[in-house]
Amino acid sequence: MQLAVIVLFFVFILIAVRRIGSFRLPIWGIMTAGAVAVLLLGQISIPDAFSAIQWETILFLFGMFVVGAAIDLSGLLRSYADSLFAGIRSQKKMLFWFIFAAGFFSAILMNDTVAIIGTPFALWCAKKYNVPAKTMLFALAAAVTTGSTASPIGNPQNLLIASSGLHEPFLLFLYYLFIPTVIGLLMVYFLLAWSLKFNKTVCENPILDETGAVVGCEIPEEPKAAPGFLLLTKLSVVVVFVMIALLIMASVAGYEFSLLFIALFGALPLLIFSNRRVELLQKVDWTTLLFFVSMFILMKSVYDTGFFQNLLPAGFEASVPALYLISIVISQFISNVPYVTFVLPVLENAAAPVVSYMTLAAGSTLAGNLSVFGAASTIIIIQNAEKQKETLTFLDFLRFGIPLTIAQTVLFIGWLMLLS
């Protein structure tokens, strides 16, 4: 077996265990060590490693992380959430709105962005509504994964697929994947709402209803940001939405522009005019960007061995069930972004129909609901939760992820076969 594959195997094991003795290993550090290892072992040259990095994806993430950092620092999300959830006392009603809000925004702001800004909010909801933190963390992970399926900018792998030459990507994703995505989010809700009856927590400052039942917990208010910074943050969010609308209209008119413009134009007002730009740059999740850079390098070295390509059956790209199921399985071992970089050339060389690209997008994305290995957004959520002394273990995730993935697999394969 080639050395690059052996390195990947050890990376996989370490991410699952994440502990050597009493020392806890950061996930980004494990992936970075893997990239350094293949470079030192001569499995990939430095020029090839540099060219393997999907710089458009990295820059897109950077721009959205800046916007996400501003949303977090300004308290914009918390202020709107307080208004939205003001009249919600029920745990199940909160869970419903949380899942659909996270799913909607992940389709627009990219799932990794929502994973970053949504983790502290998910833990806030867990405390306020007396819901187990693990339940809210999985709700966030599954919602951003599922919701991101329906958009070409919902996640990095969809961005790669949309950038591979698809015409009118926004309309294609909407036509093929919007309806099953909404149903998929409902599946997330019903699974977690059902689980609430088996999970009870206790809060220090309970809120009681007129019958004396605990309906939530008192949470201290956070300091509000200066009006000027809050206004700039709102402007950046508006710019993101406007850029998305312009790109959709341009796509319909037959003009194609890089999706990178959405993130960069959204971040520009903050980076140019804000007096907190240094604080914003400090708050950008640089370790996640390093994780992606390292992952691209490691996976390119593995790709060059031909190991995983040899596991793919001949003609799998022409079958919706085969392509979808293979995407689910292999994404657990090499994550969905590098898997898509493996398969895209196969689809392009075979002149595969559009439904194959949509199947690749759905399967590789929803693989993230099976285990913590399936999506980088889940790793982001776990890393951010651990900063607040909470976590979601490999087995915790599987308990929710296995039934959800089975149900969503039946749904999406049936839907895509119907359209094909």
Coordinates of C-alpha atoms in Angstrom, one line a residue:
M1 CA 0.0 0.0 0.0
Q2 CA 1.3 3.5 -0.9
L3 CA 2.7 5.7 1.9
A4 CA 0.1 8.4 1.2
V5 CA -2.8 6.0 1.9
I6 CA -1.1 4.8 5.1
V7 CA -0.8 8.4 6.3
L8 CA -4.5 9.0 5.5
F9 CA -5.4 5.9 7.5
F10 CA -3.5 7.2 10.6
V11 CA -5.2 10.6 10.1
F12 CA -8.6 8.9 10.0
I13 CA -7.8 6.9 13.2
L14 CA -6.5 10.0 15.1
I15 CA -9.5 12.1 14.2
A16 CA -11.8 9.3 15.5
V17 CA -9.8 9.0 18.8
R18 CA -8.6 12.6 19.1
R19 CA -6.6 11.7 22.2
I20 CA -3.1 10.4 22.9
G21 CA -2.9 9.7 26.6
S22 CA -4.2 12.8 28.4
F23 CA -3.4 15.0 25.5
R24 CA -6.3 16.0 23.3
L25 CA -5.5 16.5 19.6
P26 CA -7.1 19.3 17.6
I27 CA -8.7 18.0 14.3
W28 CA -7.0 20.7 12.2
G29 CA -3.6 19.8 13.8
I30 CA -4.1 16.1 12.8
M31 CA -4.9 17.0 9.2
T32 CA -2.0 19.5 9.0
A33 CA 0.4 16.8 10.4
G34 CA -0.9 14.5 7.6
A35 CA -0.1 17.0 4.9
V36 CA 3.4 17.7 6.3
A37 CA 4.0 13.9 6.5
V38 CA 3.2 13.3 2.8
L39 CA 5.5 16.3 1.9
L40 CA 8.4 15.0 4.0
L41 CA 7.9 11.5 2.7
G42 CA 8.1 12.7 -0.9
Q43 CA 4.5 11.6 -1.8
I44 CA 3.9 15.0 -3.3
S45 CA 6.1 17.8 -4.4
I46 CA 5.8 21.3 -3.1
P47 CA 4.7 22.8 -6.5
D48 CA 2.1 20.0 -6.8
A49 CA 0.9 20.6 -3.3
F50 CA 0.5 24.3 -4.0
S51 CA -1.4 23.7 -7.2
A52 CA -3.6 21.1 -5.4
I53 CA -5.1 23.7 -3.1
Q54 CA -8.4 25.0 -4.4
W55 CA -7.7 28.6 -3.8
E56 CA -11.1 29.8 -5.0
T57 CA -12.7 27.7 -2.2
I58 CA -10.2 29.0 0.4
L59 CA -10.8 32.6 -0.6
F60 CA -14.6 32.1 -0.6
L61 CA -14.3 30.6 2.9
F62 CA -12.1 33.5 4.0
G63 CA -14.6 36.1 2.8
M64 CA -17.6 34.3 4.4
F65 CA -15.6 33.8 7.6
V66 CA -15.1 37.6 7.8
V67 CA -18.8 38.2 7.4
G68 CA -19.5 35.4 9.9
A69 CA -17.1 36.9 12.4
A70 CA -18.8 40.3 12.1
I71 CA -22.2 38.7 12.6
D72 CA -20.9 37.1 15.8
L73 CA -19.1 40.2 17.2
S74 CA -21.9 42.6 16.4
G75 CA -24.5 40.4 18.1
L76 CA -26.7 40.6 14.9
L77 CA -27.7 37.0 15.0
R78 CA -28.4 37.0 18.7
S79 CA -30.6 40.2 18.4
Y80 CA -32.7 38.8 15.6
A81 CA -32.9 35.4 17.3
D82 CA -34.1 37.0 20.5
S83 CA -36.9 38.7 18.5
L84 CA -37.7 35.5 16.5
F85 CA -37.7 33.2 19.6
A86 CA -39.3 35.8 22.0
G87 CA -42.7 34.1 21.9
I88 CA -41.4 30.5 21.7
R89 CA -41.7 28.5 24.9
S90 CA -41.9 25.0 23.5
Q91 CA -38.7 23.0 23.0
K92 CA -40.0 21.4 19.8
K93 CA -41.1 24.7 18.3
M94 CA -37.7 26.2 19.0
L95 CA -36.0 23.1 17.5
F96 CA -38.2 23.4 14.3
W97 CA -37.3 27.1 13.7
F98 CA -33.6 26.5 14.6
I99 CA -33.3 23.7 12.1
F100 CA -35.0 25.5 9.2
A101 CA -33.2 28.8 9.9
A102 CA -29.8 27.1 10.0
G103 CA -30.6 25.1 6.9
F104 CA -31.8 28.3 5.0
F105 CA -28.8 30.4 5.9
S106 CA -26.3 27.5 5.1
A107 CA -27.7 27.5 1.6
I108 CA -26.8 31.2 1.3
L109 CA -23.8 31.8 3.5
M110 CA -22.2 28.3 3.1
N111 CA -22.5 25.6 5.7
D112 CA -19.0 26.2 7.2
T113 CA -19.9 29.9 7.9
V114 CA -23.1 29.0 9.6
A115 CA -21.3 26.2 11.6
I116 CA -19.0 28.8 13.0
I117 CA -21.5 31.5 13.9
G118 CA -24.2 28.9 14.8
T119 CA -22.3 26.9 17.4
P120 CA -22.4 29.4 20.2
F121 CA -26.1 30.1 19.4
A122 CA -26.9 26.4 19.4
L123 CA -25.3 26.1 22.9
W124 CA -27.2 29.2 24.0
C125 CA -30.5 27.6 22.8
A126 CA -29.6 24.4 24.7
K127 CA -29.2 26.4 27.9
K128 CA -32.2 28.6 27.4
Y129 CA -34.6 25.9 26.4
N130 CA -33.3 23.2 28.7
V131 CA -32.3 20.9 25.8
P132 CA -29.2 18.6 25.9
A133 CA -26.2 20.3 24.3
K134 CA -25.5 17.2 22.2
T135 CA -29.0 17.4 20.7
M136 CA -28.5 21.0 19.7
L137 CA -25.0 20.4 18.2
F138 CA -26.3 17.6 16.1
A139 CA -29.3 19.7 15.1
L140 CA -26.9 22.4 13.9
A141 CA -24.6 19.9 12.1
A142 CA -27.5 18.1 10.3
A143 CA -29.3 21.3 9.5
V144 CA -26.3 23.0 7.8
T145 CA -25.4 19.8 6.0
T146 CA -28.9 19.2 4.7
G147 CA -29.8 22.8 4.0
S148 CA -26.6 23.4 2.1
T149 CA -27.5 20.6 -0.4
A150 CA -29.9 22.8 -2.4
S151 CA -27.5 25.6 -3.3
P152 CA -24.3 25.8 -5.4
I153 CA -22.8 28.0 -2.7
G154 CA -24.1 25.9 0.2
N155 CA -20.8 24.1 0.8
P156 CA -17.3 23.8 -0.7
Q157 CA -18.1 20.6 -2.7
N158 CA -21.2 22.1 -4.3
L159 CA -19.0 25.1 -5.2
L160 CA -16.5 22.8 -6.9
I161 CA -19.3 21.1 -8.8
A162 CA -21.0 24.4 -9.8
S163 CA -17.6 25.7 -11.0
S164 CA -16.9 22.7 -13.2
G165 CA -18.8 24.1 -16.2
L166 CA -22.5 23.7 -15.2
H167 CA -24.7 26.4 -16.8
E168 CA -27.2 28.2 -14.6
P169 CA -26.1 26.3 -11.4
F170 CA -28.5 28.1 -9.1
L171 CA -31.5 27.1 -11.1
L172 CA -30.2 23.5 -11.6
F173 CA -29.7 23.0 -7.8
L174 CA -33.1 24.6 -7.1
Y175 CA -34.9 22.3 -9.6
Y176 CA -33.2 19.1 -8.7
L177 CA -32.6 19.4 -4.9
F178 CA -34.8 22.0 -3.3
I179 CA -37.9 19.9 -2.6
P180 CA -36.0 16.9 -1.1
T181 CA -33.9 19.3 0.9
V182 CA -37.0 20.7 2.6
I183 CA -38.3 17.2 3.3
G184 CA -34.8 16.3 4.5
L185 CA -34.9 19.1 7.1
L186 CA -38.3 17.9 8.3
M187 CA -36.6 14.5 8.8
V188 CA -34.0 16.1 11.0
Y189 CA -36.7 17.8 13.0
F190 CA -38.8 14.7 13.6
L191 CA -35.8 12.6 14.6
L192 CA -34.6 15.1 17.2
A193 CA -38.1 16.1 18.5
W194 CA -38.7 12.4 19.1
S195 CA -35.3 12.1 20.9
L196 CA -36.2 14.9 23.4
K197 CA -38.4 12.6 25.4
F198 CA -35.4 10.5 26.3
N199 CA -33.0 13.4 27.2
K200 CA -33.6 15.6 30.1
T201 CA -31.3 18.4 31.5
V202 CA -31.4 20.6 34.5
C203 CA -30.7 24.4 34.5
E204 CA -29.5 26.6 37.3
N205 CA -32.1 29.4 36.7
P206 CA -35.3 27.8 35.4
I207 CA -38.1 29.7 33.8
L208 CA -41.5 28.3 35.0
D209 CA -44.9 28.5 33.2
E210 CA -48.2 29.0 35.0
T211 CA -48.3 25.3 36.0
G212 CA -44.8 25.3 37.5
A213 CA -43.3 23.3 34.7
V214 CA -39.8 24.2 33.5
V215 CA -39.9 25.8 30.1
G216 CA -36.4 27.2 29.8
C217 CA -33.5 28.9 31.6
E218 CA -32.5 32.4 32.3
I219 CA -29.5 33.4 30.2
P220 CA -27.5 36.6 30.9
E221 CA -27.6 39.3 28.2
E222 CA -24.5 40.0 26.1
P223 CA -23.1 43.5 25.6
K224 CA -24.3 45.1 22.4
A225 CA -21.9 46.3 19.6
A226 CA -21.4 49.9 18.6
P227 CA -24.1 51.1 16.1
G228 CA -21.6 51.9 13.4
F229 CA -20.2 48.4 13.4
L230 CA -23.6 46.8 13.5
L231 CA -24.6 48.9 10.5
L232 CA -21.5 47.8 8.6
T233 CA -22.3 44.2 9.4
K234 CA -25.9 44.6 8.1
L235 CA -24.5 46.2 5.0
S236 CA -22.2 43.3 4.4
V237 CA -25.1 40.8 4.8
V238 CA -27.2 42.8 2.4
V239 CA -24.3 42.9 -0.1
V240 CA -24.0 39.1 0.1
F241 CA -27.8 38.7 -0.7
V242 CA -27.6 41.3 -3.5
M243 CA -24.6 39.5 -5.1
I244 CA -26.4 36.2 -5.0
A245 CA -29.4 37.8 -6.7
L246 CA -27.2 39.4 -9.3
L247 CA -25.4 36.1 -10.0
I248 CA -28.7 34.3 -10.4
M249 CA -30.0 36.9 -12.8
A250 CA -26.8 36.8 -14.8
S251 CA -26.9 33.1 -14.9
V252 CA -30.4 33.1 -16.3
A253 CA -29.3 35.7 -18.9
G254 CA -26.5 33.4 -20.0
Y255 CA -23.6 35.1 -18.2
E256 CA -21.4 33.2 -15.8
F257 CA -19.3 34.9 -13.0
S258 CA -17.2 33.4 -10.3
L259 CA -19.1 32.6 -7.1
L260 CA -16.1 34.0 -5.3
F261 CA -17.5 37.5 -5.8
I262 CA -20.2 36.8 -3.3
A263 CA -17.8 36.4 -0.4
L264 CA -15.2 39.0 -1.4
F265 CA -17.7 41.8 -2.0
G266 CA -19.5 40.9 1.2
A267 CA -16.3 41.1 3.2
L268 CA -15.0 44.3 1.6
P269 CA -17.2 46.9 3.6
L270 CA -15.9 45.4 6.8
L271 CA -12.3 45.1 5.8
I272 CA -12.2 48.6 4.3
F273 CA -14.4 50.8 6.6
S274 CA -14.5 49.0 10.0
N275 CA -12.2 50.1 12.8
R276 CA -12.4 46.6 14.1
R277 CA -10.9 45.0 11.0
V278 CA -7.9 43.6 13.1
E279 CA -10.3 42.1 15.6
L280 CA -12.3 40.6 12.6
L281 CA -9.2 39.1 11.1
Q282 CA -8.2 37.6 14.5
K283 CA -11.6 36.0 14.8
V284 CA -11.5 34.4 11.4
D285 CA -11.2 30.7 11.9
W286 CA -7.7 30.4 10.5
T287 CA -7.4 26.8 11.8
T288 CA -10.3 25.7 9.6
L289 CA -8.7 27.4 6.6
L290 CA -5.4 25.5 7.4
F291 CA -7.5 22.3 7.8
F292 CA -8.8 22.8 4.2
V293 CA -5.4 23.6 2.8
S294 CA -3.9 20.6 4.4
M295 CA -6.8 18.4 3.3
F296 CA -6.3 19.4 -0.3
I297 CA -2.6 18.6 -0.1
L298 CA -3.1 15.2 1.6
M299 CA -5.9 14.1 -0.7
K300 CA -4.0 15.1 -3.8
S301 CA -1.2 12.9 -2.7
V302 CA -3.7 10.0 -2.1
Y303 CA -5.4 10.8 -5.5
D304 CA -2.1 10.4 -7.3
T305 CA -1.7 6.8 -5.9
G306 CA -5.0 5.8 -7.7
F307 CA -6.0 3.8 -4.6
F308 CA -9.6 5.0 -4.3
Q309 CA -10.1 5.4 -8.0
N310 CA -9.4 1.6 -8.3
L311 CA -12.2 1.0 -5.8
L312 CA -14.8 2.7 -8.0
P313 CA -16.8 0.3 -10.1
A314 CA -16.9 0.8 -13.9
G315 CA -19.9 2.9 -15.1
F316 CA -20.9 3.9 -11.5
E317 CA -21.4 7.6 -12.7
A318 CA -24.3 6.6 -14.9
S319 CA -26.4 5.1 -12.1
V320 CA -28.1 7.4 -9.6
P321 CA -28.2 4.8 -6.7
A322 CA -24.6 3.6 -7.3
L323 CA -23.2 7.1 -7.5
Y324 CA -25.2 8.3 -4.4
L325 CA -24.3 5.3 -2.2
I326 CA -20.6 5.3 -3.2
S327 CA -20.6 9.1 -2.4
I328 CA -22.0 8.3 1.1
V329 CA -19.5 5.6 1.8
I330 CA -16.2 7.0 0.4
S331 CA -16.9 10.5 1.8
Q332 CA -16.6 8.9 5.3
F333 CA -13.0 8.0 4.6
I334 CA -11.7 11.0 2.7
S335 CA -14.4 13.7 3.4
N336 CA -16.7 15.0 0.8
V337 CA -14.6 17.8 -0.7
P338 CA -11.6 15.6 -1.7
Y339 CA -14.0 12.9 -2.8
V340 CA -15.7 15.3 -5.2
T341 CA -12.3 16.3 -6.6
F342 CA -11.8 12.6 -7.3
V343 CA -15.1 12.0 -9.1
L344 CA -15.6 15.3 -11.0
P345 CA -13.0 14.3 -13.7
V346 CA -14.8 11.0 -14.1
L347 CA -18.1 12.7 -14.8
E348 CA -16.5 15.2 -17.1
N349 CA -14.7 12.5 -19.1
A350 CA -17.8 10.4 -19.4
A351 CA -19.9 13.4 -20.5
A352 CA -22.3 12.5 -17.7
P353 CA -25.8 14.1 -17.6
V354 CA -26.7 16.9 -15.2
V355 CA -28.5 14.5 -12.9
S356 CA -25.2 12.7 -12.2
Y357 CA -23.7 16.0 -11.0
M358 CA -26.7 16.7 -8.8
T359 CA -26.5 13.1 -7.4
L360 CA -22.8 13.7 -6.7
A361 CA -23.7 17.0 -4.9
A362 CA -26.5 15.3 -2.8
G363 CA -24.6 12.1 -1.9
S364 CA -21.3 13.8 -1.1
T365 CA -23.1 16.5 1.0
L366 CA -25.5 14.3 2.9
A367 CA -22.7 11.9 3.7
G368 CA -22.0 14.5 6.4
N369 CA -25.0 13.4 8.3
L370 CA -23.7 9.8 8.8
S371 CA -20.5 10.5 10.9
V372 CA -18.2 13.2 12.0
F373 CA -15.9 12.3 9.1
G374 CA -18.4 13.1 6.4
A375 CA -18.3 16.9 6.5
A376 CA -15.8 19.6 7.5
S377 CA -18.7 21.7 8.9
T378 CA -19.2 19.0 11.6
I379 CA -15.6 19.2 12.5
I380 CA -15.9 23.0 12.8
I381 CA -18.9 22.6 15.1
I382 CA -17.1 20.1 17.3
Q383 CA -14.0 22.3 17.5
N384 CA -16.0 25.4 18.4
A385 CA -18.1 23.5 20.9
E386 CA -15.0 22.2 22.7
K387 CA -13.9 25.8 23.3
Q388 CA -17.0 26.1 25.5
K389 CA -16.5 22.7 27.2
E390 CA -19.1 20.8 25.2
T391 CA -18.6 18.2 22.5
L392 CA -20.2 15.6 20.2
T393 CA -18.4 12.3 20.2
F394 CA -18.1 9.9 17.3
L395 CA -20.7 7.5 18.8
D396 CA -23.1 10.3 19.8
F397 CA -23.1 11.4 16.2
L398 CA -23.7 7.9 14.9
R399 CA -26.7 7.4 17.1
F400 CA -28.5 10.3 15.4
G401 CA -26.7 10.0 12.0
I402 CA -27.4 6.4 11.0
P403 CA -31.3 6.5 11.0
L404 CA -31.3 10.0 9.5
T405 CA -28.9 9.0 6.7
I406 CA -30.9 5.9 5.8
A407 CA -34.1 8.0 5.6
Q408 CA -32.5 10.8 3.5
T409 CA -30.8 8.3 1.2
V410 CA -34.2 6.7 0.3
L411 CA -35.7 10.1 -0.2
F412 CA -33.0 11.6 -2.5
I413 CA -32.3 8.5 -4.6
G414 CA -36.1 8.2 -5.2
W415 CA -36.4 11.8 -6.1
L416 CA -33.4 12.0 -8.4
M417 CA -34.4 8.8 -10.2
L418 CA -37.8 10.3 -10.7
L419 CA -36.4 13.4 -12.3
S420 CA -33.9 11.4 -14.4

